[in-house]
């Protein structure tokens, strides 16, 4: 079955350090992949997506993600984490509806 | 604000009562989706519409759940005879599909703030 996986339930990083939130996929063909962020008690906000073209995708709030076909990964990255980046992050791919990973809780410590 | 809106934002009801939620998508978007999310979990797909046509329903959508999008604009999700297990955040999203697709599509779904339902 096609799916995405987020192997880490929680990621902790110090403010100012680089952060990575991992996502791997099992999707046939050329996948479209998305990252969304959810702040406490709020809806989901679109961060970025990979459709085709450059493997490095830049998105909102200084986030970027690298599509790696050989490793079937689409990890979310940011060079310097902010406390305000603390939230729940979801990787997803579309198959009419969105198929979601289980989410990774990011905690950025001051 | 031209984003997706949902009403109400919060709903508390007693078990056995009926509730109805409304979603207003971004105006030019032809696709509308409903998801359910419980605390700490990812969203679960419920159903989606292309214009006024309901194209897919999840097995999660029991007979007590019904969704409509009568004029291809706003949508309502009704839950009849609510149960405590229905307590969750109900999320609506919309997207613009530029062609009729039967498979994957890369259009972005934009989400509303959600309606949090608590069934006592």
Coordinates of N, CA and C in Angstrom, one line a residue:
Chain A
X1 N 0.8 -1.2 0.0 CA 0.0 0.0 0.0 C 0.9 1.2 0.0
X2 N 0.4 2.3 -0.7 CA 1.2 3.5 -0.8 C 1.0 4.2 0.6
X3 N 2.2 4.8 1.0 CA 2.1 5.4 2.3 C 3.3 6.4 2.5
X4 N 3.2 7.2 3.5 CA 4.4 8.0 4.0 C 4.6 7.6 5.4
X5 N 5.8 7.7 5.9 CA 6.1 7.4 7.3 C 7.0 8.5 7.8
X6 N 6.7 8.8 9.1 CA 7.5 9.8 9.8 C 8.1 9.0 11.0
X7 N 9.3 8.6 10.9 CA 9.9 7.7 11.9 C 10.1 8.2 13.3
X8 N 10.0 9.5 13.5 CA 10.2 10.1 14.8 C 8.9 10.8 15.3
X9 N 8.5 10.3 16.5 CA 7.3 11.0 17.1 C 7.6 12.4 17.5
X10 N 8.8 12.6 18.0 CA 9.2 13.8 18.6 C 10.7 14.2 18.2
X11 N 10.9 15.4 17.9 CA 12.2 16.0 17.7 C 12.4 17.2 18.6
X12 N 13.6 17.2 19.3 CA 13.9 18.3 20.2 C 15.2 18.9 19.6
X13 N 15.2 20.2 19.5 CA 16.3 21.0 19.0 C 16.4 22.3 19.8
X14 N 17.7 22.7 19.9 CA 17.9 24.0 20.6 C 17.7 25.2 19.6
X15 N 17.2 26.3 20.1 CA 17.0 27.4 19.2 C 18.3 27.8 18.6
X16 N 18.2 28.1 17.3 CA 19.4 28.5 16.6 C 20.1 27.4 15.9
X17 N 19.8 26.2 16.3 CA 20.4 25.0 15.7 C 19.6 24.6 14.4
X18 N 20.3 23.9 13.5 CA 19.5 23.4 12.4 C 18.5 22.3 12.8
X19 N 17.4 22.2 12.1 CA 16.4 21.1 12.4 C 16.1 20.3 11.2
X20 N 15.8 19.0 11.4 CA 15.4 18.1 10.4 C 14.2 17.3 10.9
X21 N 13.2 17.2 10.1 CA 12.0 16.4 10.4 C 11.9 15.4 9.3
X22 N 12.0 14.1 9.6 CA 12.1 13.1 8.6 C 10.8 12.6 8.0
X23 N 10.8 12.2 6.7 CA 9.7 11.6 6.1 C 10.2 10.7 5.0
X24 N 9.7 9.5 5.0 CA 10.0 8.5 3.9 C 8.7 8.1 3.2
X25 N 8.8 7.7 2.0 CA 7.6 7.4 1.3 C 7.7 6.1 0.6
X26 N 6.5 5.5 0.4 CA 6.4 4.3 -0.4 C 5.2 4.6 -1.4
X27 N 5.6 5.2 -2.5 CA 4.6 5.6 -3.5 C 5.1 5.2 -4.9
X28 N 4.2 4.6 -5.6 CA 4.6 4.2 -7.0 C 4.7 5.4 -7.9
X29 N 5.5 5.3 -8.9 CA 5.7 6.3 -9.9 C 6.4 7.5 -9.3
X30 N 6.2 8.7 -9.9 CA 6.8 9.9 -9.4 C 5.9 10.5 -8.4
X31 N 6.3 10.6 -7.1 CA 5.3 11.1 -6.1 C 5.3 12.6 -6.0
X32 N 4.1 13.1 -5.7 CA 3.9 14.4 -5.2 C 4.0 14.3 -3.7
X33 N 4.7 15.2 -3.0 CA 4.8 15.1 -1.5 C 4.6 16.5 -0.9
X34 N 4.0 16.5 0.2 CA 3.6 17.8 0.9 C 4.2 17.8 2.3
X35 N 4.4 19.0 2.8 CA 4.6 19.2 4.3 C 3.6 20.2 4.7
X36 N 2.9 19.9 5.9 CA 2.0 20.8 6.6 C 2.5 20.9 8.0
X37 N 2.1 22.1 8.6 CA 2.4 22.3 10.0 C 1.1 22.6 10.7
X38 N 1.0 22.2 12.0 CA -0.2 22.5 12.8 C 0.3 23.0 14.1
X39 N -0.1 24.3 14.4 CA 0.1 24.9 15.7 C -1.0 24.5 16.6
X40 N -0.8 24.5 17.9 CA -1.7 24.1 18.9 C -3.1 24.6 18.7
X41 N -4.1 23.8 18.6 CA -5.5 24.2 18.5 C -5.8 25.0 17.3
X42 N -5.1 24.7 16.2 CA -5.3 25.4 15.0 C -5.3 24.4 13.8
X43 N -5.8 24.8 12.7 CA -5.9 24.0 11.5 C -4.5 23.8 10.9
X44 N -4.4 23.1 9.8 CA -3.2 22.7 9.2 C -2.8 23.8 8.2
X45 N -1.5 24.2 8.2 CA -1.0 25.2 7.3 C 0.0 24.5 6.3
X46 N -0.2 24.8 5.0 CA 0.7 24.3 4.0 C 2.0 25.0 4.1
X47 N 3.1 24.1 4.0 CA 4.5 24.6 4.1 C 5.1 24.6 2.7
X48 N 5.1 23.5 2.1 CA 5.7 23.3 0.8 C 5.3 22.0 0.2
X49 N 5.7 21.9 -1.2 CA 5.4 20.6 -1.8 C 6.4 20.4 -2.9
X50 N 6.6 19.1 -3.2 CA 7.4 18.6 -4.3 C 6.5 18.1 -5.4
X51 N 6.6 18.6 -6.6 CA 5.9 18.1 -7.7 C 6.8 17.5 -8.7
X52 N 7.7 18.3 -9.2 CA 8.8 17.8 -10.1 C 9.8 18.9 -10.2
X53 N 10.9 18.6 -10.8 CA 12.0 19.6 -11.0 C 13.0 19.5 -9.9
X54 N 13.4 20.7 -9.4 CA 14.5 20.7 -8.4 C 14.2 19.9 -7.2
X55 N 15.2 19.1 -6.7 CA 15.0 18.3 -5.6 C 14.9 19.1 -4.3
X56 N 15.4 20.3 -4.3 CA 15.3 21.1 -3.1 C 14.2 22.1 -3.3
X57 N 13.2 22.0 -2.4 CA 12.0 22.8 -2.5 C 12.0 23.8 -1.3
X58 N 11.8 25.0 -1.6 CA 11.8 26.1 -0.6 C 10.3 26.4 -0.3
X59 N 10.0 26.6 1.0 CA 8.6 26.9 1.4 C 8.5 28.1 2.3
X60 N 7.4 28.0 3.1 CA 7.1 29.1 4.0 C 8.0 29.1 5.2
X61 N 8.1 30.3 5.9 CA 8.8 30.4 7.2 C 10.2 29.9 7.2
X62 N 10.9 29.9 6.1 CA 12.3 29.6 6.0 C 12.5 28.1 5.9
X63 N 11.5 27.3 5.8 CA 11.6 25.8 5.7 C 12.0 25.4 4.2
X64 N 12.6 24.3 4.1 CA 12.9 23.7 2.8 C 12.9 22.2 3.0
X65 N 12.7 21.5 1.9 CA 12.7 20.0 2.0 C 13.5 19.5 0.8
X66 N 14.1 18.4 1.0 CA 14.9 17.8 -0.1 C 14.3 16.4 -0.5
X67 N 14.0 16.3 -1.7 CA 13.4 15.1 -2.3 C 14.6 14.2 -2.7
X68 N 14.7 13.0 -2.2 CA 15.7 12.1 -2.5 C 15.1 10.8 -3.0
X69 N 15.2 10.6 -4.3 CA 14.5 9.4 -4.9 C 15.2 8.1 -4.5
X70 N 16.5 8.1 -4.4 CA 17.2 6.9 -4.1 C 17.0 6.4 -2.7
X71 N 16.8 7.4 -1.8 CA 16.5 7.0 -0.4 C 15.0 7.1 -0.1
X72 N 14.2 7.4 -1.1 CA 12.7 7.6 -0.9 C 12.4 8.4 0.3
X73 N 13.1 9.6 0.4 CA 12.9 10.5 1.5 C 12.5 11.9 1.0
X74 N 11.9 12.6 2.0 CA 11.5 14.0 1.7 C 11.6 14.7 3.1
X75 N 12.8 14.9 3.5 CA 13.0 15.4 4.9 C 12.8 17.0 4.9
X76 N 12.2 17.5 5.9 CA 12.0 18.9 6.1 C 13.2 19.5 6.9
X77 N 13.6 20.6 6.5 CA 14.8 21.2 7.1 C 14.6 22.7 7.3
X78 N 15.4 23.2 8.3 CA 15.5 24.6 8.5 C 16.9 24.9 9.1
X79 N 17.6 25.9 8.5 CA 19.0 26.1 9.0 C 19.1 26.5 10.4
X80 N 18.1 27.3 10.9 CA 18.2 27.9 12.3 C 16.8 27.9 12.9
X81 N 16.6 27.0 13.9 CA 15.3 26.8 14.5 C 14.9 28.0 15.4
X82 N 13.6 28.3 15.4 CA 13.1 29.3 16.3 C 12.1 28.6 17.3
X83 N 12.0 29.2 18.4 CA 11.0 28.6 19.4 C 9.6 28.6 18.8
X84 N 9.3 29.6 18.0 CA 8.0 29.6 17.4 C 7.7 28.5 16.3
X85 N 8.8 27.8 16.0 CA 8.6 26.6 15.1 C 8.1 25.4 15.8
X86 N 8.0 25.5 17.1 CA 7.4 24.3 17.9 C 6.0 24.1 17.4
X87 N 5.8 22.9 16.9 CA 4.4 22.6 16.4 C 4.5 21.1 16.0
X88 N 3.4 20.7 15.4 CA 3.2 19.3 14.9 C 3.4 19.4 13.3
X89 N 4.2 18.5 12.8 CA 4.5 18.6 11.4 C 4.1 17.3 10.7
X90 N 3.4 17.4 9.6 CA 2.9 16.3 8.9 C 3.4 16.2 7.4
X91 N 3.9 15.1 7.0 CA 4.2 14.8 5.7 C 3.0 14.1 5.0
X92 N 2.7 14.4 3.8 CA 1.5 13.8 3.1 C 1.7 13.6 1.6
X93 N 1.0 12.7 1.0 CA 1.0 12.7 -0.5 C -0.5 12.5 -0.9
X94 N -0.7 13.1 -2.1 CA -2.1 13.1 -2.6 C -2.5 11.8 -3.4
X95 N -3.6 11.3 -3.1 CA -4.2 10.2 -3.9 C -5.7 10.5 -3.9
X96 N -6.1 11.5 -4.7 CA -7.4 12.2 -4.6 C -7.5 12.9 -3.2
X97 N -7.6 12.2 -2.1 CA -7.4 12.8 -0.8 C -6.0 12.8 -0.4
X98 N -5.6 13.4 0.7 CA -4.3 13.4 1.2 C -4.1 12.2 2.1
X99 N -3.0 11.5 1.9 CA -2.6 10.4 2.8 C -1.5 10.9 3.7
X100 N -1.7 10.8 5.0 CA -0.9 11.5 5.9 C 0.1 10.6 6.7
X101 N 1.2 11.1 7.0 CA 2.0 10.5 8.1 C 1.4 10.7 9.4
X102 N 2.0 10.1 10.4 CA 1.4 10.2 11.8 C 1.8 11.5 12.5
X103 N 2.7 12.2 11.9 CA 3.1 13.5 12.5 C 4.3 13.4 13.4
X104 N 5.0 14.5 13.4 CA 6.2 14.6 14.3 C 6.1 15.9 15.1
X105 N 6.2 15.8 16.4 CA 6.1 16.9 17.3 C 7.5 17.5 17.4
X106 N 7.6 18.8 17.0 CA 8.9 19.5 17.1 C 8.9 20.4 18.3
X107 N 9.9 20.3 19.1 CA 10.0 21.2 20.3 C 11.3 21.9 20.1
X108 N 11.3 23.2 20.0 CA 12.5 24.0 20.0 C 12.7 24.7 21.3
X109 N 13.8 24.4 21.9 CA 14.1 24.8 23.3 C 14.9 26.1 23.3
X110 N 14.5 27.1 24.1 CA 15.2 28.4 24.1 C 16.6 28.3 24.7
Chain B
X1 N -10.9 38.2 4.7 CA -10.1 37.0 4.7 C -10.7 36.1 3.6
X2 N -9.8 35.6 2.7 CA -10.3 34.8 1.6 C -9.9 33.3 1.8
X3 N -9.6 32.9 3.0 CA -9.2 31.5 3.3 C -10.5 30.7 3.5
X4 N -10.2 29.4 3.9 CA -11.3 28.5 4.2 C -11.8 28.8 5.6
X5 N -13.2 28.9 5.7 CA -13.7 29.2 7.0 C -14.6 28.1 7.4
X6 N -14.7 27.9 8.7 CA -15.6 26.8 9.3 C -16.4 27.4 10.4
X7 N -17.6 26.9 10.6 CA -18.5 27.4 11.6 C -19.3 26.2 12.1
X8 N -19.5 26.0 13.4 CA -18.8 26.8 14.5 C -17.4 26.4 14.7
X9 N -16.6 27.1 15.5 CA -15.3 26.7 15.8 C -15.3 25.7 16.9
X10 N -16.3 25.7 17.8 CA -16.4 24.8 18.9 C -17.8 24.4 19.0
X11 N -18.0 23.1 19.4 CA -19.4 22.6 19.6 C -19.4 21.6 20.7
X12 N -20.2 21.8 21.7 CA -20.4 20.9 22.8 C -21.8 20.4 22.7
X13 N -22.0 19.1 22.7 CA -23.3 18.5 22.6 C -23.5 17.3 23.5
X14 N -24.7 16.9 23.7 CA -24.9 15.7 24.5 C -25.1 14.5 23.6
X15 N -24.7 13.4 24.1 CA -24.8 12.1 23.3 C -26.2 11.9 22.8
X16 N -26.3 11.6 21.5 CA -27.7 11.4 21.0 C -28.2 12.6 20.2
X17 N -27.6 13.7 20.4 CA -28.0 14.9 19.6 C -27.4 14.9 18.2
X18 N -28.1 15.7 17.4 CA -27.5 15.9 16.0 C -26.8 17.2 16.0
X19 N -25.7 17.2 15.2 CA -24.9 18.4 15.0 C -24.7 18.6 13.5
X20 N -24.5 19.9 13.1 CA -24.2 20.2 11.7 C -23.1 21.2 11.7
X21 N -22.1 21.0 10.9 CA -21.0 21.9 10.7 C -21.0 22.5 9.3
X22 N -20.5 23.7 9.1 CA -20.5 24.3 7.8 C -19.0 24.6 7.4
X23 N -18.7 24.5 6.2 CA -17.4 24.9 5.6 C -17.7 25.8 4.4
X24 N -17.0 26.9 4.4 CA -16.9 27.8 3.2 C -15.6 27.7 2.6
X25 N -15.4 27.1 1.4 CA -14.1 27.0 0.8 C -13.6 28.3 0.2
X26 N -12.4 28.3 -0.2 CA -11.9 29.4 -1.0 C -12.7 29.5 -2.3
X27 N -13.1 30.7 -2.7 CA -14.2 30.9 -3.6 C -14.1 30.2 -5.0
X28 N -12.9 30.2 -5.5 CA -12.8 29.6 -6.9 C -12.4 28.1 -6.8
X29 N -12.3 27.5 -5.6 CA -11.9 26.1 -5.5 C -13.1 25.2 -5.8
X30 N -12.8 24.2 -6.6 CA -13.9 23.3 -7.0 C -13.9 22.0 -6.2
X31 N -12.8 21.7 -5.4 CA -12.8 20.5 -4.6 C -12.9 20.9 -3.1
X32 N -13.6 20.1 -2.4 CA -13.8 20.3 -1.0 C -13.6 19.0 -0.3
X33 N -12.9 19.0 0.8 CA -12.6 17.8 1.6 C -13.0 17.9 3.0
X34 N -13.4 16.8 3.6 CA -13.6 16.8 5.1 C -12.7 15.7 5.7
X35 N -12.0 16.1 6.8 CA -11.2 15.2 7.5 C -11.6 15.2 9.0
X36 N -11.2 14.2 9.7 CA -11.4 14.2 11.2 C -10.0 13.9 11.8
X37 N -9.8 14.6 12.9 CA -8.5 14.5 13.6 C -8.7 14.4 15.1
X38 N -8.2 13.4 15.7 CA -8.2 13.3 17.1 C -6.9 13.7 17.7
X39 N -6.8 14.0 19.0 CA -5.7 14.6 19.6 C -4.4 13.9 19.4
X40 N -3.4 14.6 18.8 CA -2.1 14.0 18.6 C -2.0 13.0 17.5
X41 N -3.0 12.9 16.7 CA -3.0 12.1 15.5 C -3.1 12.9 14.2
X42 N -2.8 12.2 13.1 CA -2.9 12.8 11.8 C -4.4 12.8 11.4
X43 N -4.7 13.7 10.4 CA -6.1 13.7 9.9 C -6.5 12.4 9.2
X44 N -7.7 12.1 9.4 CA -8.3 10.9 8.7 C -9.3 11.4 7.7
X45 N -9.2 11.0 6.5 CA -10.1 11.4 5.4 C -11.5 10.9 5.6
X46 N -12.5 11.7 5.4 CA -13.9 11.4 5.5 C -14.5 11.3 4.1
X47 N -14.5 12.4 3.4 CA -15.2 12.5 2.1 C -14.7 13.7 1.3
X48 N -14.9 13.7 0.0 CA -14.6 14.8 -0.8 C -15.6 15.0 -1.9
X49 N -15.7 16.3 -2.3 CA -16.5 16.7 -3.4 C -15.7 17.4 -4.5
X50 N -16.2 17.1 -5.7 CA -15.8 17.8 -6.9 C -17.0 18.6 -7.3
X51 N -16.9 19.9 -7.2 CA -18.2 20.7 -7.3 C -19.2 20.2 -6.4
X52 N -20.4 19.9 -6.9 CA -21.5 19.4 -6.0 C -21.5 17.9 -5.9
X53 N -20.7 17.2 -6.6 CA -20.7 15.7 -6.6 C -19.8 15.2 -5.5
X54 N -20.3 14.3 -4.7 CA -19.5 13.6 -3.7 C -18.9 12.4 -4.3
X55 N -17.6 12.5 -4.5 CA -16.9 11.5 -5.3 C -16.3 10.3 -4.4
X56 N -16.1 10.5 -3.2 CA -15.5 9.4 -2.4 C -15.9 9.6 -0.9
X57 N -16.2 8.5 -0.3 CA -16.5 8.4 1.1 C -15.7 7.4 1.8
X58 N -15.1 7.7 2.9 CA -14.3 6.8 3.7 C -15.2 5.8 4.4
X59 N -14.7 4.6 4.7 CA -15.4 3.7 5.5 C -15.7 4.2 6.9
X60 N -14.9 5.3 7.3 CA -15.1 5.9 8.6 C -16.4 6.6 8.7
X61 N -17.0 7.0 7.5 CA -18.2 7.8 7.4 C -19.4 6.8 7.5
X62 N -19.8 6.6 8.8 CA -20.9 5.7 9.0 C -22.2 6.3 8.6
X63 N -23.2 5.5 8.7 CA -24.6 6.0 8.3 C -25.0 7.2 9.0
X64 N -24.4 7.4 10.2 CA -24.8 8.6 11.0 C -24.2 9.9 10.4
X65 N -23.3 9.8 9.5 CA -22.6 11.0 9.0 C -23.2 11.2 7.6
X66 N -23.4 12.5 7.3 CA -23.8 12.8 5.9 C -23.2 14.2 5.6
X67 N -22.8 14.3 4.3 CA -22.2 15.6 3.9 C -22.8 16.0 2.6
X68 N -23.0 17.3 2.4 CA -23.6 17.8 1.2 C -22.8 19.0 0.7
X69 N -22.9 19.3 -0.5 CA -22.4 20.5 -1.1 C -23.3 20.9 -2.2
X70 N -24.5 21.4 -1.8 CA -25.6 21.5 -2.8 C -25.4 22.4 -4.0
X71 N -24.7 23.4 -3.9 CA -24.5 24.3 -5.0 C -23.0 24.4 -5.5
X72 N -22.3 23.4 -5.0 CA -20.9 23.4 -5.3 C -20.1 24.5 -4.7
X73 N -20.6 25.1 -3.6 CA -19.9 26.2 -2.9 C -19.6 25.7 -1.5
X74 N -20.4 26.1 -0.5 CA -20.2 25.7 0.8 C -20.7 24.3 1.0
X75 N -20.2 23.7 2.1 CA -20.6 22.3 2.4 C -21.0 22.2 3.8
X76 N -21.8 21.2 4.1 CA -22.2 20.9 5.5 C -21.9 19.4 5.8
X77 N -21.5 19.2 7.0 CA -21.3 17.8 7.5 C -22.2 17.7 8.7
X78 N -23.1 16.7 8.6 CA -24.1 16.4 9.7 C -23.7 15.1 10.4
X79 N -23.8 15.1 11.7 CA -23.6 13.9 12.5 C -24.9 13.7 13.2
X80 N -25.6 12.6 13.0 CA -26.8 12.3 13.7 C -26.5 11.3 14.9
X81 N -27.3 11.5 15.9 CA -27.2 10.6 17.1 C -25.7 10.5 17.6
X82 N -25.2 11.6 17.9 CA -23.8 11.7 18.2 C -23.4 10.7 19.4
X83 N -22.2 10.2 19.2 CA -21.6 9.3 20.3 C -20.3 10.0 20.8
X84 N -19.9 9.5 22.0 CA -18.7 10.1 22.6 C -17.5 9.9 21.7
X85 N -17.5 8.8 20.9 CA -16.4 8.6 20.0 C -16.3 9.5 18.8
X86 N -17.3 10.3 18.7 CA -17.3 11.3 17.6 C -16.5 12.6 18.0
X87 N -16.2 12.7 19.2 CA -15.4 13.8 19.7 C -14.1 13.9 19.0
X88 N -13.9 15.0 18.3 CA -12.7 15.2 17.5 C -12.7 16.6 16.9
X89 N -11.6 16.9 16.2 CA -11.6 18.1 15.4 C -12.0 17.7 14.0
X90 N -12.9 18.5 13.4 CA -13.4 18.2 12.0 C -12.8 19.3 11.1
X91 N -12.0 18.9 10.2 CA -11.3 19.8 9.3 C -11.9 19.8 7.9
X92 N -11.9 21.0 7.4 CA -12.4 21.1 6.0 C -11.2 21.7 5.2
X93 N -11.1 21.3 4.0 CA -10.0 21.8 3.1 C -10.6 22.0 1.7
X94 N -10.0 22.9 0.9 CA -10.4 23.0 -0.5 C -9.2 23.2 -1.4
X95 N -9.4 22.9 -2.6 CA -8.3 23.0 -3.6 C -8.9 23.2 -5.0
X96 N -8.1 23.7 -5.9 CA -8.5 23.9 -7.2 C -7.9 22.9 -8.1
X97 N -8.7 22.1 -8.7 CA -8.3 21.0 -9.7 C -8.6 21.6 -11.1
X98 N -7.6 21.6 -11.9 CA -7.7 22.2 -13.2 C -8.1 21.2 -14.3
X99 N -8.2 20.0 -13.9 CA -8.7 19.0 -14.8 C -9.4 17.9 -14.1
X100 N -10.2 17.1 -14.7 CA -10.9 16.0 -14.1 C -9.9 14.9 -13.9
X101 N -9.5 14.5 -12.7 CA -8.5 13.5 -12.5 C -9.1 12.4 -11.7
X102 N -8.7 11.2 -12.1 CA -9.2 10.0 -11.4 C -8.1 9.5 -10.4
X103 N -6.9 10.0 -10.5 CA -5.8 9.6 -9.7 C -5.2 10.7 -8.9
X104 N -3.9 10.7 -8.8 CA -3.3 11.6 -7.9 C -3.3 13.0 -8.6
X105 N -3.2 14.0 -7.8 CA -3.1 15.4 -8.4 C -2.2 16.2 -7.4
X106 N -1.5 17.1 -7.9 CA -0.6 17.8 -7.1 C -1.1 19.1 -6.6
X107 N -2.5 19.4 -6.7 CA -2.9 20.7 -6.2 C -2.9 20.7 -4.7
X108 N -2.7 21.9 -4.2 CA -2.5 22.1 -2.7 C -3.9 22.2 -2.1
X109 N -4.1 21.5 -1.0 CA -5.3 21.6 -0.2 C -5.0 22.7 0.9
X110 N -6.0 23.6 1.0 CA -5.9 24.7 2.0 C -6.9 24.4 3.1
X111 N -6.5 24.4 4.3 CA -7.4 24.0 5.4 C -8.0 25.2 6.2
X112 N -9.2 24.9 6.7 CA -9.8 25.8 7.6 C -9.3 25.6 9.0
X113 N -9.8 26.4 9.9 CA -9.3 26.3 11.3 C -9.9 25.1 12.1
X114 N -10.9 24.5 11.5 CA -11.5 23.3 12.1 C -12.6 23.6 13.1
X115 N -13.5 22.6 13.3 CA -14.5 22.7 14.3 C -14.2 21.6 15.3
X116 N -14.1 22.0 16.6 CA -13.8 21.0 17.6 C -15.1 20.6 18.3
X117 N -15.4 19.3 18.2 CA -16.6 18.7 18.7 C -16.3 17.9 20.0
X118 N -17.1 18.2 21.0 CA -17.1 17.5 22.2 C -18.4 16.9 22.5
X119 N -18.5 15.6 22.6 CA -19.8 14.9 22.9 C -19.7 14.4 24.3
X120 N -20.7 14.9 25.1 CA -20.7 14.5 26.5 C -21.5 13.3 26.8

